[in-house]
PDB file of C-alpha atoms and ligand atoms in Angstrom:
ATOM      1  CA  UNK A   1      84.312 105.766 137.726  1.00 85.00           C
ATOM      2  CA  UNK A   2      85.358 108.190 135.049  1.00 96.00           C
ATOM      3  CA  UNK A   3      85.642 106.641 131.627  1.00 98.00           C
ATOM      4  CA  UNK A   4      88.794 106.883 129.566  1.00 98.00           C
ATOM      5  CA  UNK A   5      87.822 107.953 126.071  1.00 98.00           C
ATOM      6  CA  UNK A   6      89.267 106.706 122.799  1.00 99.00           C
ATOM      7  CA  UNK A   7      88.326 108.411 119.521  1.00 98.00           C
ATOM      8  CA  UNK A   8      88.932 106.176 116.503  1.00 98.00           C
ATOM      9  CA  UNK A   9      89.413 108.576 113.614  1.00 97.00           C
ATOM     10  CA  UNK A  10      90.507 108.751 109.999  1.00 96.00           C
ATOM     11  CA  UNK A  11      88.799 110.635 107.219  1.00 93.00           C
ATOM     12  CA  UNK A  12      89.793 107.886 104.813  1.00 93.00           C
ATOM     13  CA  UNK A  13      86.951 105.410 104.375  1.00 94.00           C
ATOM     14  CA  UNK A  14      87.562 101.739 105.006  1.00 96.00           C
ATOM     15  CA  UNK A  15      90.795 102.103 106.981  1.00 96.00           C
ATOM     16  CA  UNK A  16      89.441  99.933 109.801  1.00 98.00           C
ATOM     17  CA  UNK A  17      87.899 102.380 112.291  1.00 98.00           C
ATOM     18  CA  UNK A  18      84.861 100.254 113.060  1.00 98.00           C
ATOM     19  CA  UNK A  19      86.863  97.019 113.119  1.00 98.00           C
ATOM     20  CA  UNK A  20      89.368  98.474 115.586  1.00 98.00           C
ATOM     21  CA  UNK A  21      86.621 100.109 117.689  1.00 99.00           C
ATOM     22  CA  UNK A  22      84.670  96.873 118.054  1.00 98.00           C
ATOM     23  CA  UNK A  23      87.605  94.494 118.559  1.00 98.00           C
ATOM     24  CA  UNK A  24      89.191  96.788 121.120  1.00 98.00           C
ATOM     25  CA  UNK A  25      85.891  97.457 122.919  1.00 98.00           C
ATOM     26  CA  UNK A  26      85.162  93.739 123.121  1.00 98.00           C
ATOM     27  CA  UNK A  27      88.670  92.917 124.320  1.00 98.00           C
ATOM     28  CA  UNK A  28      88.658  95.634 127.015  1.00 98.00           C
ATOM     29  CA  UNK A  29      85.198  94.483 128.155  1.00 98.00           C
ATOM     30  CA  UNK A  30      86.358  90.851 128.324  1.00 98.00           C
ATOM     31  CA  UNK A  31      88.926  92.001 130.896  1.00 97.00           C
ATOM     32  CA  UNK A  32      86.138  93.023 133.237  1.00 97.00           C
ATOM     33  CA  UNK A  33      85.628  96.659 132.279  1.00 98.00           C
ATOM     34  CA  UNK A  34      82.332  98.349 131.506  1.00 98.00           C
ATOM     35  CA  UNK A  35      82.743  99.531 127.927  1.00 98.00           C
ATOM     36  CA  UNK A  36      80.578 101.613 125.608  1.00 98.00           C
ATOM     37  CA  UNK A  37      81.019 102.043 121.865  1.00 99.00           C
ATOM     38  CA  UNK A  38      79.585 105.328 120.624  1.00 98.00           C
ATOM     39  CA  UNK A  39      78.564 104.837 117.004  1.00 98.00           C
ATOM     40  CA  UNK A  40      79.054 108.380 115.741  1.00 98.00           C
ATOM     41  CA  UNK A  41      78.821 107.337 112.078  1.00 98.00           C
ATOM     42  CA  UNK A  42      75.479 107.752 110.248  1.00 97.00           C
ATOM     43  CA  UNK A  43      76.356 104.532 108.350  1.00 97.00           C
ATOM     44  CA  UNK A  44      75.607 102.750 111.642  1.00 98.00           C
ATOM     45  CA  UNK A  45      78.149  99.962 111.098  1.00 98.00           C
ATOM     46  CA  UNK A  46      79.034  99.485 114.775  1.00 98.00           C
ATOM     47  CA  UNK A  47      75.347  99.377 115.712  1.00 98.00           C
ATOM     48  CA  UNK A  48      74.659  96.740 113.059  1.00 98.00           C
ATOM     49  CA  UNK A  49      77.707  94.756 114.169  1.00 98.00           C
ATOM     50  CA  UNK A  50      76.405  94.449 117.747  1.00 98.00           C
ATOM     51  CA  UNK A  51      72.867  93.763 116.476  1.00 98.00           C
ATOM     52  CA  UNK A  52      74.194  90.749 114.520  1.00 97.00           C
ATOM     53  CA  UNK A  53      75.077  88.925 117.741  1.00 97.00           C
ATOM     54  CA  UNK A  54      72.900  86.012 118.862  1.00 96.00           C
ATOM     55  CA  UNK A  55      70.684  86.719 121.890  1.00 94.00           C
ATOM     56  CA  UNK A  56      72.475  84.090 123.968  1.00 94.00           C
ATOM     57  CA  UNK A  57      75.919  85.576 123.207  1.00 95.00           C
ATOM     58  CA  UNK A  58      75.558  89.365 123.140  1.00 97.00           C
ATOM     59  CA  UNK A  59      78.451  91.582 122.079  1.00 98.00           C
ATOM     60  CA  UNK A  60      80.570  92.135 125.232  1.00 97.00           C
ATOM     61  CA  UNK A  61      80.364  95.948 125.115  1.00 98.00           C
ATOM     62  CA  UNK A  62      77.298  98.221 124.812  1.00 98.00           C
ATOM     63  CA  UNK A  63      76.791 100.230 121.628  1.00 98.00           C
ATOM     64  CA  UNK A  64      74.830 103.471 121.386  1.00 98.00           C
ATOM     65  CA  UNK A  65      74.090 105.413 118.189  1.00 98.00           C
ATOM     66  CA  UNK A  66      74.910 109.098 118.606  1.00 98.00           C
ATOM     67  CA  UNK A  67      75.560 110.204 115.022  1.00 97.00           C
ATOM     68  CA  UNK A  68      72.623 112.623 115.216  1.00 97.00           C
ATOM     69  CA  UNK A  69      74.564 114.651 117.799  1.00 97.00           C
ATOM     70  CA  UNK A  70      77.046 115.487 115.032  1.00 97.00           C
ATOM     71  CA  UNK A  71      79.464 118.229 116.169  1.00 97.00           C
ATOM     72  CA  UNK A  72      78.026 118.062 119.701  1.00 98.00           C
ATOM     73  CA  UNK A  73      78.866 114.405 120.263  1.00 98.00           C
ATOM     74  CA  UNK A  74      81.385 115.413 122.966  1.00 98.00           C
ATOM     75  CA  UNK A  75      78.520 116.879 125.030  1.00 98.00           C
ATOM     76  CA  UNK A  76      76.510 113.666 124.784  1.00 98.00           C
ATOM     77  CA  UNK A  77      79.523 111.518 125.668  1.00 98.00           C
ATOM     78  CA  UNK A  78      80.280 113.737 128.661  1.00 98.00           C
ATOM     79  CA  UNK A  79      76.876 112.794 130.121  1.00 98.00           C
ATOM     80  CA  UNK A  80      77.879 109.106 130.038  1.00 98.00           C
ATOM     81  CA  UNK A  81      81.401 109.447 131.373  1.00 98.00           C
ATOM     82  CA  UNK A  82      80.591 108.342 134.955  1.00 98.00           C
ATOM     83  CA  UNK A  83      78.772 105.201 133.833  1.00 98.00           C
ATOM     84  CA  UNK A  84      81.660 103.415 132.067  1.00 98.00           C
ATOM     85  CA  UNK A  85      85.324 102.503 132.479  1.00 98.00           C
ATOM     86  CA  UNK A  86      86.012 103.120 128.810  1.00 98.00           C
ATOM     87  CA  UNK A  87      84.152 104.785 125.937  1.00 99.00           C
ATOM     88  CA  UNK A  88      85.248 104.242 122.333  1.00 99.00           C
ATOM     89  CA  UNK A  89      83.918 106.646 119.706  1.00 98.00           C
ATOM     90  CA  UNK A  90      83.752 105.166 116.202  1.00 98.00           C
ATOM     91  CA  UNK A  91      83.909 108.207 113.922  1.00 98.00           C
ATOM     92  CA  UNK A  92      82.651 108.587 110.330  1.00 97.00           C
ATOM     93  CA  UNK A  93      85.047 108.916 107.392  1.00 95.00           C
ATOM     94  CA  UNK A  94      83.848 112.154 105.784  1.00 86.00           C
ATOM     95  CA  UNK A  95      86.503 114.878 105.596  1.00 81.00           C
ATOM     96  CA  UNK A  96      83.936 117.630 106.188  1.00 86.00           C
ATOM     97  CA  UNK A  97      82.240 115.928 109.166  1.00 93.00           C
ATOM     98  CA  UNK A  98      82.356 117.879 112.455  1.00 96.00           C
ATOM     99  CA  UNK A  99      82.255 114.596 114.415  1.00 97.00           C
ATOM    100  CA  UNK A 100      85.978 113.701 114.653  1.00 97.00           C
ATOM    101  CA  UNK A 101      86.889 117.140 115.956  1.00 97.00           C
ATOM    102  CA  UNK A 102      84.088 116.983 118.513  1.00 98.00           C
ATOM    103  CA  UNK A 103      85.095 113.470 119.636  1.00 98.00           C
ATOM    104  CA  UNK A 104      88.755 114.490 119.925  1.00 98.00           C
ATOM    105  CA  UNK A 105      87.834 117.364 122.238  1.00 98.00           C
ATOM    106  CA  UNK A 106      87.014 114.924 125.046  1.00 98.00           C
ATOM    107  CA  UNK A 107      89.264 112.020 124.044  1.00 98.00           C
ATOM    108  CA  UNK A 108      92.267 110.780 126.015  1.00 98.00           C
ATOM    109  CA  UNK A 109      93.559 108.926 122.969  1.00 98.00           C
ATOM    110  CA  UNK A 110      93.135 109.411 119.224  1.00 98.00           C
ATOM    111  CA  UNK A 111      93.629 106.104 117.474  1.00 98.00           C
ATOM    112  CA  UNK A 112      94.153 106.407 113.717  1.00 96.00           C
ATOM    113  CA  UNK A 113      93.966 103.097 111.837  1.00 97.00           C
ATOM    114  CA  UNK A 114      95.665 103.309 108.491  1.00 94.00           C
ATOM    115  CA  UNK A 115      96.292 100.893 105.643  1.00 92.00           C
ATOM    116  CA  UNK A 116     100.022 101.013 104.879  1.00 88.00           C
ATOM    117  CA  UNK A 117      99.991 102.493 101.392  1.00 84.00           C
ATOM    118  CA  UNK A 118     101.137 105.914 100.235  1.00 80.00           C
ATOM    119  CA  UNK A 119      97.605 106.798  99.081  1.00 82.00           C
ATOM    120  CA  UNK A 120      96.218 106.116 102.540  1.00 86.00           C
ATOM    121  CA  UNK A 121      99.046 108.061 104.168  1.00 84.00           C
ATOM    122  CA  UNK A 122      98.333 111.098 102.014  1.00 82.00           C
ATOM    123  CA  UNK A 123      94.649 110.899 102.824  1.00 84.00           C
ATOM    124  CA  UNK A 124      95.427 110.788 106.545  1.00 85.00           C
ATOM    125  CA  UNK A 125      97.179 114.167 106.461  1.00 86.00           C
ATOM    126  CA  UNK A 126      93.788 115.829 107.017  1.00 89.00           C
ATOM    127  CA  UNK A 127      93.141 114.017 110.280  1.00 91.00           C
ATOM    128  CA  UNK A 128      96.662 114.780 111.472  1.00 91.00           C
ATOM    129  CA  UNK A 129      95.809 118.462 111.101  1.00 92.00           C
ATOM    130  CA  UNK A 130      92.559 118.042 113.027  1.00 94.00           C
ATOM    131  CA  UNK A 131      94.414 116.256 115.853  1.00 95.00           C
ATOM    132  CA  UNK A 132      97.032 119.003 115.984  1.00 94.00           C
ATOM    133  CA  UNK A 133      94.385 121.736 116.113  1.00 95.00           C
ATOM    134  CA  UNK A 134      92.410 120.020 118.866  1.00 97.00           C
ATOM    135  CA  UNK A 135      95.606 119.418 120.875  1.00 97.00           C
ATOM    136  CA  UNK A 136      95.780 123.179 121.495  1.00 97.00           C
ATOM    137  CA  UNK A 137      92.508 122.901 123.442  1.00 97.00           C
ATOM    138  CA  UNK A 138      92.716 119.315 124.726  1.00 98.00           C
ATOM    139  CA  UNK A 139      96.324 119.421 125.870  1.00 97.00           C
ATOM    140  CA  UNK A 140      96.469 115.896 127.287  1.00 96.00           C
ATOM    141  CA  UNK A 141      95.261 114.257 124.069  1.00 98.00           C
ATOM    142  CA  UNK A 142      97.572 111.458 122.977  1.00 98.00           C
ATOM    143  CA  UNK A 143      97.588 110.030 119.457  1.00 97.00           C
ATOM    144  CA  UNK A 144      98.726 106.824 117.801  1.00 96.00           C
ATOM    145  CA  UNK A 145      98.800 105.833 114.173  1.00 94.00           C
ATOM    146  CA  UNK A 146      97.975 102.140 113.874  1.00 95.00           C
ATOM    147  CA  UNK A 147      98.796 100.051 110.824  1.00 93.00           C
ATOM    148  CA  UNK A 148      95.874  97.861 109.794  1.00 96.00           C
ATOM    149  CA  UNK A 149      95.432  95.233 107.077  1.00 95.00           C
ATOM    150  CA  UNK A 150      99.195  94.771 106.913  1.00 92.00           C
ATOM    151  CA  UNK A 151     100.583  92.329 104.393  1.00 88.00           C
ATOM    152  CA  UNK A 152     104.090  91.628 105.633  1.00 78.00           C
ATOM    153  CA  UNK A 153     107.107  92.019 103.394  1.00 74.00           C
ATOM    154  CA  UNK A 154     105.353  94.109 100.787  1.00 74.00           C
ATOM    155  CA  UNK A 155     107.353  97.001  99.371  1.00 71.00           C
ATOM    156  CA  UNK A 156     104.433  99.377  99.798  1.00 67.00           C
ATOM    157  CA  UNK A 157     104.295  98.775 103.531  1.00 68.00           C
ATOM    158  CA  UNK A 158     108.017  99.359 103.840  1.00 72.00           C
ATOM    159  CA  UNK A 159     107.843 102.581 101.826  1.00 73.00           C
ATOM    160  CA  UNK A 160     105.035 103.749 104.067  1.00 73.00           C
ATOM    161  CA  UNK A 161     107.102 103.045 107.160  1.00 72.00           C
ATOM    162  CA  UNK A 162     109.915 105.131 105.722  1.00 74.00           C
ATOM    163  CA  UNK A 163     107.755 108.260 105.418  1.00 73.00           C
ATOM    164  CA  UNK A 164     106.310 107.789 108.908  1.00 73.00           C
ATOM    165  CA  UNK A 165     108.807 109.894 110.865  1.00 71.00           C
ATOM    166  CA  UNK A 166     107.707 112.902 108.813  1.00 73.00           C
ATOM    167  CA  UNK A 167     104.072 112.175 109.529  1.00 78.00           C
ATOM    168  CA  UNK A 168     104.200 113.457 113.086  1.00 84.00           C
ATOM    169  CA  UNK A 169     101.980 110.962 114.914  1.00 91.00           C
ATOM    170  CA  UNK A 170     103.573 108.248 117.048  1.00 92.00           C
ATOM    171  CA  UNK A 171     103.206 104.792 115.538  1.00 91.00           C
ATOM    172  CA  UNK A 172     101.536 102.166 117.726  1.00 95.00           C
ATOM    173  CA  UNK A 173     103.764  99.169 118.378  1.00 94.00           C
ATOM    174  CA  UNK A 174     100.949  96.791 117.493  1.00 96.00           C
ATOM    175  CA  UNK A 175      99.975  96.243 113.870  1.00 94.00           C
ATOM    176  CA  UNK A 176      96.989  94.254 112.656  1.00 97.00           C
ATOM    177  CA  UNK A 177      97.486  91.946 109.702  1.00 97.00           C
ATOM    178  CA  UNK A 178      95.029  91.442 106.907  1.00 97.00           C
ATOM    179  CA  UNK A 179      93.013  88.415 108.076  1.00 98.00           C
ATOM    180  CA  UNK A 180      89.673  86.985 106.988  1.00 98.00           C
ATOM    181  CA  UNK A 181      88.621  86.429 110.612  1.00 98.00           C
ATOM    182  CA  UNK A 182      88.256  90.197 111.074  1.00 98.00           C
ATOM    183  CA  UNK A 183      85.512  90.185 108.454  1.00 98.00           C
ATOM    184  CA  UNK A 184      83.921  87.057 109.878  1.00 98.00           C
ATOM    185  CA  UNK A 185      83.776  88.515 113.390  1.00 98.00           C
ATOM    186  CA  UNK A 186      81.654  91.391 112.055  1.00 97.00           C
ATOM    187  CA  UNK A 187      79.234  88.961 110.395  1.00 96.00           C
ATOM    188  CA  UNK A 188      78.725  87.090 113.670  1.00 96.00           C
ATOM    189  CA  UNK A 189      78.506  90.292 115.711  1.00 98.00           C
ATOM    190  CA  UNK A 190      81.434  89.229 117.864  1.00 97.00           C
ATOM    191  CA  UNK A 191      85.123  89.818 118.400  1.00 98.00           C
ATOM    192  CA  UNK A 192      87.740  87.443 117.028  1.00 98.00           C
ATOM    193  CA  UNK A 193      87.840  85.812 120.487  1.00 98.00           C
ATOM    194  CA  UNK A 194      84.637  83.927 119.620  1.00 97.00           C
ATOM    195  CA  UNK A 195      85.938  82.343 116.418  1.00 97.00           C
ATOM    196  CA  UNK A 196      87.972  79.499 117.871  1.00 97.00           C
ATOM    197  CA  UNK A 197      91.447  78.337 117.003  1.00 97.00           C
ATOM    198  CA  UNK A 198      91.496  79.698 113.428  1.00 98.00           C
ATOM    199  CA  UNK A 199      91.460  83.185 114.971  1.00 98.00           C
ATOM    200  CA  UNK A 200      94.246  82.623 117.498  1.00 98.00           C
ATOM    201  CA  UNK A 201      96.780  84.838 115.673  1.00 98.00           C
ATOM    202  CA  UNK A 202      94.191  87.623 115.420  1.00 98.00           C
ATOM    203  CA  UNK A 203      93.296  87.243 119.119  1.00 98.00           C
ATOM    204  CA  UNK A 204      96.980  87.551 119.955  1.00 98.00           C
ATOM    205  CA  UNK A 205      97.359  90.826 118.066  1.00 98.00           C
ATOM    206  CA  UNK A 206      94.127  92.271 119.491  1.00 98.00           C
ATOM    207  CA  UNK A 207      95.253  91.365 123.016  1.00 98.00           C
ATOM    208  CA  UNK A 208      98.606  93.033 122.321  1.00 98.00           C
ATOM    209  CA  UNK A 209      96.819  96.142 121.056  1.00 98.00           C
ATOM    210  CA  UNK A 210      94.629  96.089 124.172  1.00 98.00           C
ATOM    211  CA  UNK A 211      97.702  95.919 126.436  1.00 98.00           C
ATOM    212  CA  UNK A 212      99.276  98.812 124.569  1.00 98.00           C
ATOM    213  CA  UNK A 213      96.145 100.977 124.691  1.00 98.00           C
ATOM    214  CA  UNK A 214      95.468 100.259 128.394  1.00 98.00           C
ATOM    215  CA  UNK A 215      99.084 101.212 129.136  1.00 98.00           C
ATOM    216  CA  UNK A 216      98.687 104.529 127.300  1.00 98.00           C
ATOM    217  CA  UNK A 217      95.444 105.225 129.189  1.00 98.00           C
ATOM    218  CA  UNK A 218      96.971 104.061 132.484  1.00 97.00           C
ATOM    219  CA  UNK A 219      94.143 101.590 132.946  1.00 96.00           C
ATOM    220  CA  UNK A 220      94.556  98.291 134.790  1.00 91.00           C
ATOM    221  CA  UNK A 221      95.455  95.437 132.393  1.00 85.00           C
TER     222      UNK A 221
HETATM  223  N1  ATP B   1      92.815  93.652 109.503  1.00 50.34           N
HETATM  224  C1  ATP B   1      91.847  93.386 108.626  1.00 50.34           C
HETATM  225  N2  ATP B   1      91.874  92.256 107.868  1.00 50.34           N
HETATM  226  C2  ATP B   1      90.905  92.000 106.972  1.00 50.34           C
HETATM  227  N3  ATP B   1      89.860  92.782 106.737  1.00 50.34           N
HETATM  228  C3  ATP B   1      89.744  93.922 107.454  1.00 50.34           C
HETATM  229  C4  ATP B   1      90.729  94.288 108.433  1.00 50.34           C
HETATM  230  N4  ATP B   1      90.343  95.481 108.974  1.00 50.34           N
HETATM  231  C5  ATP B   1      89.201  95.831 108.369  1.00 50.34           C
HETATM  232  N5  ATP B   1      88.822  94.905 107.452  1.00 50.34           N
HETATM  233  C6  ATP B   1      87.662  94.944 106.555  1.00 50.34           C
HETATM  234  O1  ATP B   1      87.796  96.114 105.746  1.00 50.34           O
HETATM  235  C7  ATP B   1      86.522  96.728 105.582  1.00 50.34           C
HETATM  236  C8  ATP B   1      86.566  98.158 106.141  1.00 50.34           C
HETATM  237  O2  ATP B   1      86.789  98.080 107.550  1.00 50.34           O
HETATM  238  P1  ATP B   1      85.980  99.012 108.553  1.00 50.34           P
HETATM  239  O3  ATP B   1      84.521  99.007 108.247  1.00 50.34           O
HETATM  240  O4  ATP B   1      86.399  98.643 109.922  1.00 50.34           O
HETATM  241  O5  ATP B   1      86.605 100.413 108.143  1.00 50.34           O
HETATM  242  P2  ATP B   1      86.075 101.869 108.522  1.00 50.34           P
HETATM  243  O6  ATP B   1      87.271 102.749 108.576  1.00 50.34           O
HETATM  244  O7  ATP B   1      85.218 101.807 109.728  1.00 50.34           O
HETATM  245  O8  ATP B   1      85.173 102.211 107.261  1.00 50.34           O
HETATM  246  P3  ATP B   1      84.258 103.535 107.108  1.00 50.34           P
HETATM  247  O9  ATP B   1      85.212 104.629 106.832  1.00 50.34           O
HETATM  248  O10 ATP B   1      83.352 103.216 105.958  1.00 50.34           O
HETATM  249  O11 ATP B   1      83.536 103.706 108.409  1.00 50.34           O
HETATM  250  C9  ATP B   1      85.513  95.829 106.267  1.00 50.34           C
HETATM  251  O12 ATP B   1      84.999  94.941 105.332  1.00 50.34           O
HETATM  252  C10 ATP B   1      86.356  95.086 107.305  1.00 50.34           C
HETATM  253  O13 ATP B   1      85.807  93.829 107.627  1.00 50.34           O
HETATM  254 MG1   MG B   2      83.299 102.563 110.067  1.00 50.34          MG
END
């Protein structure tokens, strides 16, 4: 097997990179794939997330900390590519970090979670530039902007959607709403799938995101 690689990137802190990395990794693993999350962030949030799981219900994907590899993370990931169906790289937020660029060099898909507000859109301009630069080298790199923490019918979200065409990255069809269960899943070291009926709407949107991402990567659903 040769893993498909997703780099979850945005220089803006708190946009949902780790949440999307872990929920997506868990959901892809639950469909029978061997999935690895590469925690490329020195904050170690993804690593702590998986470590919070109970021994009798481990997180469904493996997590490895590779933040020390810094701008050479693509070399380390390359060594693992034959061992997994899918590798998701959770990148750090810092604008001056060499990690996102390195991760994008070997990625099939750049996934950019963004909170729909003008401030967050402006802050994401930096990562758009990085994606464009890397695309000259990694010509098959695809990219999707993904709205996270959406609060429907707010004017801010609508204004954000209006400026999107100028932004230059295709918008993912799936959006994630602001929901408490996303925070709770992190506390329990699980995906929303483990939280019972109160999480059913969140499970539905994560499954939809999973379908969309597997389609883009041409992986079996
Ligand atoms: N859709 C959502 N609904 C509710 N809370 C969310 C949602 N997505 C993320 N959060 C919460 O927002 C916070 C930031 O999310 P997360 O850690 O995933 O962002 P990040 O981009 O990885 O942050 P950093 O840049 O620090 O790595 C966390 O407390 C997380 O639980
Ligand atoms: Mg994070």
